[in-house]
DNA sequence: GGTGAAATTATCGTATACAAAAATAAGATG
DNA sequence: CATCTTATTTTTGTATACGATAATTTCACC
């Protein structure tokens, strides 16, 4: 955790948006937030600026900031882009990965297997992050890796829910194995294709999940 | 022009970085900038935050902000991502473009032809922007379009130089024609492939340009 | 003369104060 | 009673003031 109040507020608001405490369209009142986080308006304003920068809020001049949860359509659009970026990472990784990186990639996946054996979805989540992180590093394009992480972060809250969807974890693991094989064999196009569908399936699962949640209502 | 001082300062610094007045690694001193733009430190700090957010500066806690021009390697990396995004835009556009959008796409390209006939590189640049803008709109993915524009904007200063490279404009136009044909025929994969190479050639040309500039020294 | 510690200085990060603009409420007029 | 105008209030955007931390300088000691 950073010692800066501004980042504390930023992460705080970010989390409240993710957990649904702050809903879409809700006004982010500077004075109220300042009081709630027990700081002055200055760090709150800095946090709001960063929120706008990362797309979680919109700012209307002289009218204030408002929560901007992406619409259903927008989430699908983000998954469409995410699948492309992940695909590119995998394609490049297939050409550029080192032995050490490949080893770590396999270790991360082994961690995923253990998590499934233990039925621990949080542990799976952590190892899954590692798995993808290995590919990002192996792609040899720092800018691409950063951009992909950024988008992954934005999709995080939607992604985490998906793992709870029945039967997703074992299927995800199967896909990981195929991706590793393709990368290890240097089959760039195959690794790309597999990764793209790996992500797009998550997008579709998100769709299923929404349907399910709407039915529950 | 915005009425906000913060955005004025942001755009001002942005331009000074683009024109080379502020060089890589140079310190962005809050007090100095405040005096130069005739505002207080508050809007300067907001501008710096935005600069950091858009990757033009880095911030070291308790030590201040510094200009962060992308390295040669990073520019190449950005082109690598850009080519992928442009490719995705074209692939989706091939599936989703409307008649009206296709018409505007052809008009933009006709504008490019005129510009070449007149030998006007600025006019070519303007119509070229229109050409790509049409594809962004036609891809039917607002998020993708926004992200691609964002990256295009960051590469702008490097891109503009390239058109001056000998023989680039006519070649670029040929590529446009092929892309239009692929999109019109609904050949998604072909449109993707053509667009990707279209951008990557620019990356390579940027490479050539750098070599040339280094020789001139 | 060189090295290390303490004092000084500078700058960042935050709080508060003020000004300007917009939203809201109140009142007058038809 | 509705509507337009005007006054009040709320809130944003900017300036200034202050405290804390890191960089720098000074000075003692080896």
Tab-separated table of C-alpha atoms (C1' of nucleotides) in Angstrom:
chain	number	residue	atom	x	y	z
A	1	UNK	CA	0.000	0.000	0.000
A	2	UNK	CA	1.217	3.424	-0.923
A	3	UNK	CA	1.780	6.097	1.649
A	4	UNK	CA	-0.026	8.599	-0.510
A	5	UNK	CA	-3.532	9.573	0.438
A	6	UNK	CA	-4.446	10.141	-3.204
A	7	UNK	CA	-3.689	6.535	-4.177
A	8	UNK	CA	-5.497	5.224	-1.118
A	9	UNK	CA	-8.598	7.130	-2.183
A	10	UNK	CA	-8.185	6.015	-5.794
A	11	UNK	CA	-7.973	2.346	-4.871
A	12	UNK	CA	-10.769	2.767	-2.366
A	13	UNK	CA	-13.175	4.221	-4.889
A	14	UNK	CA	-12.026	1.672	-7.451
A	15	UNK	CA	-12.936	-1.130	-5.094
A	16	UNK	CA	-16.266	0.391	-4.170
A	17	UNK	CA	-17.138	0.559	-7.834
A	18	UNK	CA	-16.035	-3.054	-8.337
A	19	UNK	CA	-18.050	-4.299	-5.370
A	20	UNK	CA	-21.081	-2.378	-6.520
A	21	UNK	CA	-21.235	-0.071	-3.532
A	22	UNK	CA	-20.963	2.808	-5.937
A	23	UNK	CA	-23.362	2.242	-8.794
A	24	UNK	CA	-23.310	3.345	-12.388
A	25	UNK	CA	-24.169	6.996	-12.901
A	26	UNK	CA	-23.787	7.826	-9.231
A	27	UNK	CA	-22.215	11.144	-8.494
A	28	UNK	CA	-18.747	11.177	-6.981
A	29	UNK	CA	-19.106	14.148	-4.683
A	30	UNK	CA	-15.733	15.572	-3.690
A	31	UNK	CA	-16.775	16.805	-0.281
A	32	UNK	CA	-18.531	13.578	0.662
A	33	UNK	CA	-15.636	11.405	-0.489
A	34	UNK	CA	-13.158	13.650	1.315
A	35	UNK	CA	-15.074	13.187	4.536
A	36	UNK	CA	-15.531	9.434	4.052
A	37	UNK	CA	-11.813	8.865	3.431
A	38	UNK	CA	-10.870	11.462	6.018
A	39	UNK	CA	-8.731	13.599	3.724
A	40	UNK	CA	-9.105	16.989	2.125
A	41	UNK	CA	-10.525	17.580	-1.344
A	42	UNK	CA	-7.091	17.774	-2.955
A	43	UNK	CA	-6.207	14.056	-2.900
A	44	UNK	CA	-9.817	13.236	-3.756
A	45	UNK	CA	-9.577	15.337	-6.880
A	46	UNK	CA	-6.348	13.618	-7.861
A	47	UNK	CA	-7.983	10.237	-7.383
A	48	UNK	CA	-10.950	11.270	-9.508
A	49	UNK	CA	-8.627	12.382	-12.284
A	50	UNK	CA	-7.000	8.962	-12.276
A	51	UNK	CA	-10.387	7.269	-12.268
A	52	UNK	CA	-11.379	9.249	-15.339
A	53	UNK	CA	-8.066	8.302	-16.927
A	54	UNK	CA	-8.696	4.630	-16.391
A	55	UNK	CA	-12.232	4.843	-17.690
A	56	UNK	CA	-14.059	4.170	-14.440
A	57	UNK	CA	-15.572	7.631	-14.247
A	58	UNK	CA	-16.582	10.460	-16.532
A	59	UNK	CA	-16.091	14.108	-15.844
A	60	UNK	CA	-18.452	16.817	-16.992
A	61	UNK	CA	-16.834	20.238	-16.681
A	62	UNK	CA	-18.281	22.324	-13.849
A	63	UNK	CA	-20.675	19.512	-13.044
A	64	UNK	CA	-18.523	16.889	-11.419
A	65	UNK	CA	-17.558	13.238	-11.732
A	66	UNK	CA	-19.863	10.280	-12.170
A	67	UNK	CA	-19.337	6.544	-11.911
A	68	UNK	CA	-19.194	4.973	-15.306
A	69	UNK	CA	-19.570	1.207	-15.125
A	70	UNK	CA	-19.214	-0.173	-18.608
A	71	UNK	CA	-22.423	-1.291	-20.229
A	72	UNK	CA	-22.953	-4.910	-21.155
A	73	UNK	CA	-22.087	-4.079	-24.723
A	74	UNK	CA	-18.916	-2.327	-23.680
A	75	UNK	CA	-17.740	-5.302	-21.631
A	76	UNK	CA	-18.205	-7.553	-24.653
A	77	UNK	CA	-16.230	-5.021	-26.697
A	78	UNK	CA	-13.463	-5.056	-24.111
A	79	UNK	CA	-13.301	-8.839	-24.220
A	80	UNK	CA	-13.069	-8.645	-27.997
A	81	UNK	CA	-9.985	-6.430	-27.680
A	82	UNK	CA	-8.589	-8.441	-24.779
A	83	UNK	CA	-8.728	-11.657	-26.780
A	84	UNK	CA	-6.770	-10.005	-29.553
A	85	UNK	CA	-4.085	-8.697	-27.197
A	86	UNK	CA	-3.760	-12.018	-25.384
A	87	UNK	CA	-3.528	-13.686	-28.763
A	88	UNK	CA	-0.738	-11.381	-29.837
A	89	UNK	CA	1.107	-11.997	-26.559
A	90	UNK	CA	0.909	-15.734	-27.101
A	91	UNK	CA	1.918	-15.482	-30.757
A	92	UNK	CA	5.000	-13.463	-29.880
A	93	UNK	CA	5.769	-15.649	-26.860
A	94	UNK	CA	5.786	-18.718	-29.113
A	95	UNK	CA	8.595	-17.100	-31.080
A	96	UNK	CA	10.514	-15.493	-28.216
A	97	UNK	CA	10.075	-17.460	-25.007
A	98	UNK	CA	13.185	-18.600	-23.111
A	99	UNK	CA	13.679	-21.944	-21.385
A	100	UNK	CA	13.471	-20.347	-17.953
A	101	UNK	CA	10.245	-18.560	-18.853
A	102	UNK	CA	8.748	-21.748	-20.232
A	103	UNK	CA	9.591	-23.512	-17.003
A	104	UNK	CA	7.824	-20.850	-14.952
A	105	UNK	CA	4.836	-21.009	-17.272
A	106	UNK	CA	4.523	-24.741	-16.593
A	107	UNK	CA	4.940	-24.182	-12.869
A	108	UNK	CA	2.107	-21.669	-12.839
A	109	UNK	CA	-0.122	-24.129	-14.632
A	110	UNK	CA	0.834	-26.860	-12.177
A	111	UNK	CA	-0.320	-24.457	-9.479
A	112	UNK	CA	-3.650	-24.197	-11.281
A	113	UNK	CA	-3.966	-27.985	-11.262
A	114	UNK	CA	-3.309	-28.127	-7.529
A	115	UNK	CA	-5.902	-25.437	-6.937
A	116	UNK	CA	-8.519	-27.423	-8.827
A	117	UNK	CA	-7.604	-30.582	-6.894
A	118	UNK	CA	-8.186	-28.600	-3.707
A	119	UNK	CA	-11.279	-26.940	-5.098
A	120	UNK	CA	-9.789	-23.567	-4.171
A	121	UNK	CA	-10.987	-20.987	-6.674
A	122	UNK	CA	-9.017	-18.133	-5.107
A	123	UNK	CA	-5.802	-20.129	-5.391
A	124	UNK	CA	-6.705	-20.972	-8.979
A	125	UNK	CA	-7.246	-17.300	-9.637
A	126	UNK	CA	-3.793	-16.412	-8.267
A	127	UNK	CA	-2.022	-19.084	-10.324
A	128	UNK	CA	-4.045	-18.185	-13.378
A	129	UNK	CA	-2.776	-14.621	-13.073
A	130	UNK	CA	0.760	-16.019	-12.890
A	131	UNK	CA	0.173	-18.122	-15.987
A	132	UNK	CA	-0.853	-15.142	-18.046
A	133	UNK	CA	1.831	-12.967	-16.491
A	134	UNK	CA	4.465	-15.429	-17.730
A	135	UNK	CA	3.154	-15.114	-21.271
A	136	UNK	CA	3.163	-11.325	-21.026
A	137	UNK	CA	6.787	-11.347	-19.987
A	138	UNK	CA	7.731	-13.854	-22.640
A	139	UNK	CA	6.192	-11.859	-25.467
A	140	UNK	CA	9.214	-9.560	-25.420
A	141	UNK	CA	7.109	-6.439	-25.880
A	142	UNK	CA	6.941	-4.404	-22.693
A	143	UNK	CA	4.428	-1.957	-24.093
A	144	UNK	CA	2.100	-4.759	-25.176
A	145	UNK	CA	2.486	-6.436	-21.800
A	146	UNK	CA	1.573	-3.218	-19.987
A	147	UNK	CA	-1.451	-2.547	-22.164
A	148	UNK	CA	-2.699	-6.101	-21.759
A	149	UNK	CA	-2.285	-5.910	-18.000
A	150	UNK	CA	-4.178	-2.637	-17.967
A	151	UNK	CA	-7.121	-4.129	-19.806
A	152	UNK	CA	-6.988	-7.315	-17.739
A	153	UNK	CA	-7.230	-5.140	-14.676
A	154	UNK	CA	-10.305	-3.381	-16.009
A	155	UNK	CA	-11.964	-6.691	-16.768
A	156	UNK	CA	-10.885	-8.187	-13.443
A	157	UNK	CA	-14.170	-7.783	-11.626
A	158	UNK	CA	-16.076	-9.456	-14.440
A	159	UNK	CA	-13.472	-12.171	-14.826
A	160	UNK	CA	-13.374	-13.218	-11.209
A	161	UNK	CA	-17.068	-14.063	-11.229
A	162	UNK	CA	-16.665	-16.367	-14.186
A	163	UNK	CA	-14.470	-18.859	-12.414
A	164	UNK	CA	-17.408	-19.630	-10.177
A	165	UNK	CA	-19.388	-20.669	-13.226
A	166	UNK	CA	-19.785	-24.416	-13.119
A	167	UNK	CA	-17.137	-26.402	-14.897
A	168	UNK	CA	-15.146	-23.425	-16.024
A	169	UNK	CA	-11.955	-24.139	-14.081
A	170	UNK	CA	-11.160	-27.599	-15.562
A	171	UNK	CA	-11.991	-26.382	-19.062
A	172	UNK	CA	-9.756	-23.358	-18.580
A	173	UNK	CA	-6.960	-25.663	-17.504
A	174	UNK	CA	-7.326	-27.814	-20.627
A	175	UNK	CA	-7.012	-24.681	-22.721
A	176	UNK	CA	-3.875	-23.712	-20.794
A	177	UNK	CA	-2.265	-27.054	-21.636
A	178	UNK	CA	-2.958	-26.603	-25.319
A	179	UNK	CA	-1.560	-23.063	-25.219
A	180	UNK	CA	1.619	-24.232	-23.491
A	181	UNK	CA	2.102	-26.975	-26.074
A	182	UNK	CA	1.698	-24.519	-28.927
A	183	UNK	CA	4.131	-22.024	-27.381
A	184	UNK	CA	6.666	-24.740	-26.603
A	185	UNK	CA	6.455	-26.021	-30.181
A	186	UNK	CA	6.851	-22.510	-31.533
A	187	UNK	CA	3.492	-22.691	-33.301
A	188	UNK	CA	2.820	-18.964	-33.190
A	189	UNK	CA	-0.443	-18.891	-35.124
A	190	UNK	CA	-1.866	-21.785	-33.153
A	191	UNK	CA	-0.938	-20.203	-29.821
A	192	UNK	CA	-2.593	-16.998	-31.020
A	193	UNK	CA	-5.792	-18.762	-32.051
A	194	UNK	CA	-6.010	-20.791	-28.849
A	195	UNK	CA	-5.446	-17.774	-26.634
A	196	UNK	CA	-7.995	-15.725	-28.476
A	197	UNK	CA	-10.712	-18.311	-28.032
A	198	UNK	CA	-9.579	-18.859	-24.432
A	199	UNK	CA	-10.452	-15.242	-23.687
A	200	UNK	CA	-13.525	-15.056	-25.879
A	201	UNK	CA	-14.999	-18.040	-24.071
A	202	UNK	CA	-14.700	-15.982	-20.906
A	203	UNK	CA	-16.574	-13.201	-22.664
A	204	UNK	CA	-19.316	-15.637	-23.606
A	205	UNK	CA	-19.386	-17.036	-20.106
A	206	UNK	CA	-19.810	-13.514	-18.836
A	207	UNK	CA	-22.792	-13.317	-21.131
A	208	UNK	CA	-24.208	-16.548	-19.666
A	209	UNK	CA	-23.632	-15.216	-16.200
A	210	UNK	CA	-25.530	-12.028	-16.911
A	211	UNK	CA	-28.455	-14.011	-18.292
A	212	UNK	CA	-28.425	-16.111	-15.168
A	213	UNK	CA	-28.361	-13.080	-12.915
A	214	UNK	CA	-31.224	-11.492	-14.812
A	215	UNK	CA	-33.288	-14.666	-14.452
A	216	UNK	CA	-32.666	-14.625	-10.721
A	217	UNK	CA	-34.351	-11.271	-10.491
B	1	UNK	CA	-9.548	25.460	-26.284
B	2	UNK	CA	-10.796	24.474	-22.902
B	3	UNK	CA	-11.552	27.033	-20.252
B	4	UNK	CA	-9.685	24.955	-17.715
B	5	UNK	CA	-6.177	25.964	-16.825
B	6	UNK	CA	-5.233	22.361	-16.089
B	7	UNK	CA	-5.998	21.175	-19.617
B	8	UNK	CA	-4.240	24.191	-21.112
B	9	UNK	CA	-1.120	23.240	-19.186
B	10	UNK	CA	-1.515	19.568	-20.112
B	11	UNK	CA	-1.767	20.278	-23.814
B	12	UNK	CA	1.003	22.834	-23.557
B	13	UNK	CA	3.441	20.410	-21.999
B	14	UNK	CA	2.290	17.686	-24.383
B	15	UNK	CA	3.154	19.901	-27.329
B	16	UNK	CA	6.487	20.948	-25.909
B	17	UNK	CA	7.397	17.298	-25.547
B	18	UNK	CA	6.266	16.569	-29.101
B	19	UNK	CA	8.236	19.486	-30.550
B	20	UNK	CA	11.291	18.481	-28.588
B	21	UNK	CA	11.431	21.612	-26.444
B	22	UNK	CA	11.216	19.364	-23.420
B	23	UNK	CA	13.638	16.527	-23.857
B	24	UNK	CA	13.642	13.012	-22.534
B	25	UNK	CA	14.534	12.733	-18.866
B	26	UNK	CA	14.108	16.440	-18.263
B	27	UNK	CA	12.564	17.349	-14.971
B	28	UNK	CA	9.076	18.787	-14.969
B	29	UNK	CA	9.408	21.195	-12.087
B	30	UNK	CA	6.060	22.236	-10.707
B	31	UNK	CA	7.073	25.719	-9.643
B	32	UNK	CA	8.816	26.511	-12.932
B	33	UNK	CA	5.914	25.221	-15.032
B	34	UNK	CA	3.434	27.130	-12.873
B	35	UNK	CA	5.324	30.336	-13.527
B	36	UNK	CA	5.754	29.659	-17.246
B	37	UNK	CA	2.034	28.975	-17.761
B	38	UNK	CA	1.087	31.691	-15.287
B	39	UNK	CA	-0.996	29.494	-13.021
B	40	UNK	CA	-0.596	28.071	-9.544
B	41	UNK	CA	0.862	24.671	-8.764
B	42	UNK	CA	-2.564	23.031	-8.472
B	43	UNK	CA	-3.470	22.868	-12.192
B	44	UNK	CA	0.144	22.023	-12.998
B	45	UNK	CA	-0.041	19.001	-10.731
B	46	UNK	CA	-3.284	17.899	-12.361
B	47	UNK	CA	-1.678	18.215	-15.784
B	48	UNK	CA	1.329	16.178	-14.656
B	49	UNK	CA	-0.967	13.434	-13.385
B	50	UNK	CA	-2.604	13.245	-16.780
B	51	UNK	CA	0.777	13.197	-18.500
B	52	UNK	CA	1.827	10.261	-16.359
B	53	UNK	CA	-1.480	8.583	-17.171
B	54	UNK	CA	-0.901	8.893	-20.885
B	55	UNK	CA	2.660	7.665	-20.611
B	56	UNK	CA	4.436	10.892	-21.498
B	57	UNK	CA	5.995	11.313	-18.079
B	58	UNK	CA	7.058	9.217	-15.130
B	59	UNK	CA	6.594	10.104	-11.525
B	60	UNK	CA	8.984	9.144	-8.775
B	61	UNK	CA	7.376	9.648	-5.372
B	62	UNK	CA	8.796	12.575	-3.460
B	63	UNK	CA	11.170	13.264	-6.327
B	64	UNK	CA	8.969	14.678	-9.012
B	65	UNK	CA	7.983	14.163	-12.640
B	66	UNK	CA	10.274	13.601	-15.590
B	67	UNK	CA	9.704	13.622	-19.333
B	68	UNK	CA	9.591	10.129	-20.690
B	69	UNK	CA	9.934	10.047	-24.473
B	70	UNK	CA	9.614	6.472	-25.640
B	71	UNK	CA	12.853	4.789	-26.570
B	72	UNK	CA	13.441	3.489	-30.061
B	73	UNK	CA	12.608	0.017	-28.866
B	74	UNK	CA	9.387	1.196	-27.282
B	75	UNK	CA	8.244	2.918	-30.461
B	76	UNK	CA	8.772	-0.326	-32.363
B	77	UNK	CA	6.798	-2.114	-29.672
B	78	UNK	CA	3.997	0.409	-29.997
B	79	UNK	CA	3.890	-0.104	-33.750
B	80	UNK	CA	3.681	-3.845	-33.144
B	81	UNK	CA	0.565	-3.329	-31.022
B	82	UNK	CA	-0.832	-0.682	-33.353
B	83	UNK	CA	-0.626	-3.026	-36.321
B	84	UNK	CA	-2.584	-5.623	-34.396
B	85	UNK	CA	-5.300	-3.176	-33.381
B	86	UNK	CA	-5.600	-1.746	-36.886
B	87	UNK	CA	-5.774	-5.289	-38.188
B	88	UNK	CA	-8.599	-6.131	-35.795
B	89	UNK	CA	-10.460	-2.961	-36.781
B	90	UNK	CA	-10.214	-3.910	-40.448
B	91	UNK	CA	-11.200	-7.516	-39.809
B	92	UNK	CA	-14.320	-6.461	-37.938
B	93	UNK	CA	-15.072	-3.711	-40.447
B	94	UNK	CA	-15.036	-6.288	-43.243
B	95	UNK	CA	-17.867	-8.062	-41.446
B	96	UNK	CA	-19.815	-5.068	-40.207
B	97	UNK	CA	-19.371	-2.091	-42.519
B	98	UNK	CA	-22.470	-0.387	-43.902
B	99	UNK	CA	-22.930	0.951	-47.428
B	100	UNK	CA	-22.779	4.549	-46.215
B	101	UNK	CA	-19.576	3.878	-44.307
B	102	UNK	CA	-18.025	2.157	-47.302
B	103	UNK	CA	-18.866	5.161	-49.423
B	104	UNK	CA	-17.167	7.524	-47.000
B	105	UNK	CA	-14.148	5.213	-46.876
B	106	UNK	CA	-13.790	5.466	-50.647
B	107	UNK	CA	-14.230	9.234	-50.529
B	108	UNK	CA	-11.431	9.559	-47.984
B	109	UNK	CA	-9.174	7.513	-50.210
B	110	UNK	CA	-10.109	9.629	-53.223
B	111	UNK	CA	-9.004	12.587	-51.127
B	112	UNK	CA	-5.665	10.854	-50.631
B	113	UNK	CA	-5.292	10.436	-54.387
B	114	UNK	CA	-5.975	14.123	-54.967
B	115	UNK	CA	-3.422	15.029	-52.340
B	116	UNK	CA	-0.770	12.949	-54.070
B	117	UNK	CA	-1.653	14.497	-57.431
B	118	UNK	CA	-1.106	17.909	-55.842
B	119	UNK	CA	1.967	16.714	-53.966
B	120	UNK	CA	0.426	18.023	-50.746
B	121	UNK	CA	1.617	15.857	-47.879
B	122	UNK	CA	-0.410	17.717	-45.247
B	123	UNK	CA	-3.587	17.183	-47.236
B	124	UNK	CA	-2.646	13.540	-47.642
B	125	UNK	CA	-2.160	13.307	-43.905
B	126	UNK	CA	-5.624	14.740	-43.231
B	127	UNK	CA	-7.350	12.378	-45.649
B	128	UNK	CA	-5.322	9.459	-44.384
B	129	UNK	CA	-6.645	10.167	-40.894
B	130	UNK	CA	-10.166	10.180	-42.349
B	131	UNK	CA	-9.530	6.853	-44.071
B	132	UNK	CA	-8.534	5.145	-40.860
B	133	UNK	CA	-11.249	6.926	-38.910
B	134	UNK	CA	-13.833	5.395	-41.242
B	135	UNK	CA	-12.507	1.924	-40.515
B	136	UNK	CA	-12.561	2.591	-36.768
B	137	UNK	CA	-16.205	3.601	-36.961
B	138	UNK	CA	-17.097	0.665	-39.151
B	139	UNK	CA	-15.553	-1.906	-36.829
B	140	UNK	CA	-18.598	-1.629	-34.589
B	141	UNK	CA	-16.536	-1.718	-31.414
B	142	UNK	CA	-16.417	1.675	-29.741
B	143	UNK	CA	-13.916	0.572	-27.128
B	144	UNK	CA	-11.548	-0.784	-29.755
B	145	UNK	CA	-11.945	2.388	-31.805
B	146	UNK	CA	-11.099	4.553	-28.784
B	147	UNK	CA	-8.051	2.495	-27.846
B	148	UNK	CA	-6.768	2.519	-31.407
B	149	UNK	CA	-7.211	6.277	-31.636
B	150	UNK	CA	-5.362	6.680	-28.361
B	151	UNK	CA	-2.393	4.721	-29.629
B	152	UNK	CA	-2.507	6.436	-33.013
B	153	UNK	CA	-2.315	9.732	-31.188
B	154	UNK	CA	0.751	8.629	-29.248
B	155	UNK	CA	2.464	7.526	-32.456
B	156	UNK	CA	1.361	10.633	-34.311
B	157	UNK	CA	4.613	12.536	-34.076
B	158	UNK	CA	6.568	9.573	-35.382
B	159	UNK	CA	4.018	8.817	-38.073
B	160	UNK	CA	3.897	12.283	-39.537
B	161	UNK	CA	7.582	12.226	-40.323
B	162	UNK	CA	7.255	9.023	-42.285
B	163	UNK	CA	5.092	10.474	-45.018
B	164	UNK	CA	8.015	12.619	-46.021
B	165	UNK	CA	10.032	9.479	-46.687
B	166	UNK	CA	10.473	9.171	-50.414
B	167	UNK	CA	7.882	7.139	-52.242
B	168	UNK	CA	5.824	6.344	-49.167
B	169	UNK	CA	2.648	8.163	-50.147
B	170	UNK	CA	1.921	6.295	-53.408
B	171	UNK	CA	2.750	2.959	-51.794
B	172	UNK	CA	0.477	3.762	-48.891
B	173	UNK	CA	-2.304	4.557	-51.342
B	174	UNK	CA	-1.889	1.205	-53.110
B	175	UNK	CA	-2.217	-0.510	-49.761
B	176	UNK	CA	-5.390	1.482	-49.062
B	177	UNK	CA	-6.938	0.246	-52.299
B	178	UNK	CA	-6.232	-3.356	-51.412
B	179	UNK	CA	-7.680	-2.863	-47.924
B	180	UNK	CA	-10.851	-1.303	-49.327
B	181	UNK	CA	-11.286	-4.192	-51.756
B	182	UNK	CA	-10.886	-6.732	-48.967
B	183	UNK	CA	-13.358	-4.936	-46.716
B	184	UNK	CA	-15.878	-4.491	-49.530
B	185	UNK	CA	-15.624	-8.192	-50.394
B	186	UNK	CA	-16.057	-9.131	-46.751
B	187	UNK	CA	-12.671	-10.874	-46.685
B	188	UNK	CA	-12.039	-10.334	-42.997
B	189	UNK	CA	-8.757	-12.213	-42.672
B	190	UNK	CA	-7.318	-10.579	-45.769
B	191	UNK	CA	-8.300	-7.101	-44.570
B	192	UNK	CA	-6.663	-7.924	-41.231
B	193	UNK	CA	-3.438	-9.117	-42.849
B	194	UNK	CA	-3.225	-6.158	-45.227
B	195	UNK	CA	-3.835	-3.614	-42.461
B	196	UNK	CA	-1.294	-5.198	-40.190
B	197	UNK	CA	1.445	-5.015	-42.789
B	198	UNK	CA	0.286	-1.513	-43.742
B	199	UNK	CA	1.103	-0.344	-40.230
B	200	UNK	CA	4.197	-2.475	-39.740
B	201	UNK	CA	5.704	-1.011	-42.898
B	202	UNK	CA	5.339	2.374	-41.211
B	203	UNK	CA	7.182	0.981	-38.223
B	204	UNK	CA	9.964	-0.222	-40.481
B	205	UNK	CA	10.021	3.090	-42.261
B	206	UNK	CA	10.386	4.772	-38.927
B	207	UNK	CA	13.373	2.535	-38.450
B	208	UNK	CA	14.821	3.645	-41.810
B	209	UNK	CA	14.188	7.245	-40.873
B	210	UNK	CA	16.065	6.920	-37.624
B	211	UNK	CA	19.025	5.350	-39.431
B	212	UNK	CA	18.969	8.232	-41.879
B	213	UNK	CA	18.873	10.800	-39.102
B	214	UNK	CA	21.741	9.128	-37.308
B	215	UNK	CA	23.813	9.165	-40.500
B	216	UNK	CA	23.133	12.866	-40.871
B	217	UNK	CA	24.779	13.495	-37.529
C	1	DG	C1'	42.144	15.943	2.353
C	2	DG	C1'	38.412	12.539	2.650
C	3	DT	C1'	34.424	10.639	4.926
C	4	DG	C1'	30.408	10.731	7.788
C	5	DA	C1'	26.841	13.078	10.507
C	6	DA	C1'	23.960	16.965	11.484
C	7	DA	C1'	21.744	21.128	9.907
C	8	DT	C1'	19.780	23.487	6.122
C	9	DT	C1'	17.262	23.913	2.075
C	10	DA	C1'	14.187	22.659	-1.449
C	11	DT	C1'	10.296	20.271	-3.110
C	12	DC	C1'	6.559	17.246	-2.795
C	13	DG	C1'	2.027	16.149	-0.796
C	14	DT	C1'	-1.970	17.860	1.686
C	15	DA	C1'	-5.053	21.210	3.807
C	16	DT	C1'	-7.519	25.328	3.619
C	17	DA	C1'	-9.267	29.606	1.562
C	18	DC	C1'	-11.287	31.983	-2.120
C	19	DA	C1'	-13.482	32.951	-6.673
C	20	DA	C1'	-16.409	31.679	-10.448
C	21	DA	C1'	-19.980	29.133	-12.426
C	22	DA	C1'	-23.988	26.343	-12.349
C	23	DA	C1'	-27.934	24.368	-9.952
C	24	DT	C1'	-31.695	25.410	-7.093
C	25	DA	C1'	-35.070	28.119	-4.759
C	26	DA	C1'	-37.862	32.151	-4.286
C	27	DG	C1'	-40.536	35.744	-5.932
C	28	DA	C1'	-42.775	38.676	-9.338
C	29	DT	C1'	-45.603	39.104	-13.374
C	30	DG	C1'	-48.622	37.553	-17.012
D	1	DC	C1'	-51.443	28.629	-12.013
D	2	DA	C1'	-47.507	28.749	-15.041
D	3	DT	C1'	-43.345	30.950	-16.392
D	4	DC	C1'	-39.657	33.951	-16.440
D	5	DT	C1'	-36.437	36.502	-13.713
D	6	DT	C1'	-33.556	37.041	-9.880
D	7	DA	C1'	-31.382	35.778	-5.518
D	8	DT	C1'	-29.352	32.114	-2.859
D	9	DT	C1'	-26.754	28.184	-2.373
D	10	DT	C1'	-24.025	24.557	-3.680
D	11	DT	C1'	-19.990	22.898	-6.010
D	12	DT	C1'	-16.278	23.138	-9.026
D	13	DG	C1'	-11.682	25.082	-10.163
D	14	DT	C1'	-7.674	27.693	-8.613
D	15	DA	C1'	-4.599	29.958	-5.333
D	16	DT	C1'	-2.105	29.958	-1.215
D	17	DA	C1'	-0.373	28.124	3.156
D	18	DC	C1'	1.646	24.521	5.762
D	19	DG	C1'	3.865	20.121	7.125
D	20	DA	C1'	6.815	16.196	5.922
D	21	DT	C1'	10.318	14.005	3.471
D	22	DA	C1'	14.236	13.721	0.592
D	23	DA	C1'	18.316	16.185	-1.386
D	24	DT	C1'	22.099	19.263	-0.385
D	25	DT	C1'	25.364	21.637	2.126
D	26	DT	C1'	28.165	22.441	6.034
D	27	DC	C1'	31.167	21.120	9.485
D	28	DA	C1'	33.495	18.125	12.617
D	29	DC	C1'	36.483	14.267	13.004
D	30	DC	C1'	39.599	10.797	11.353
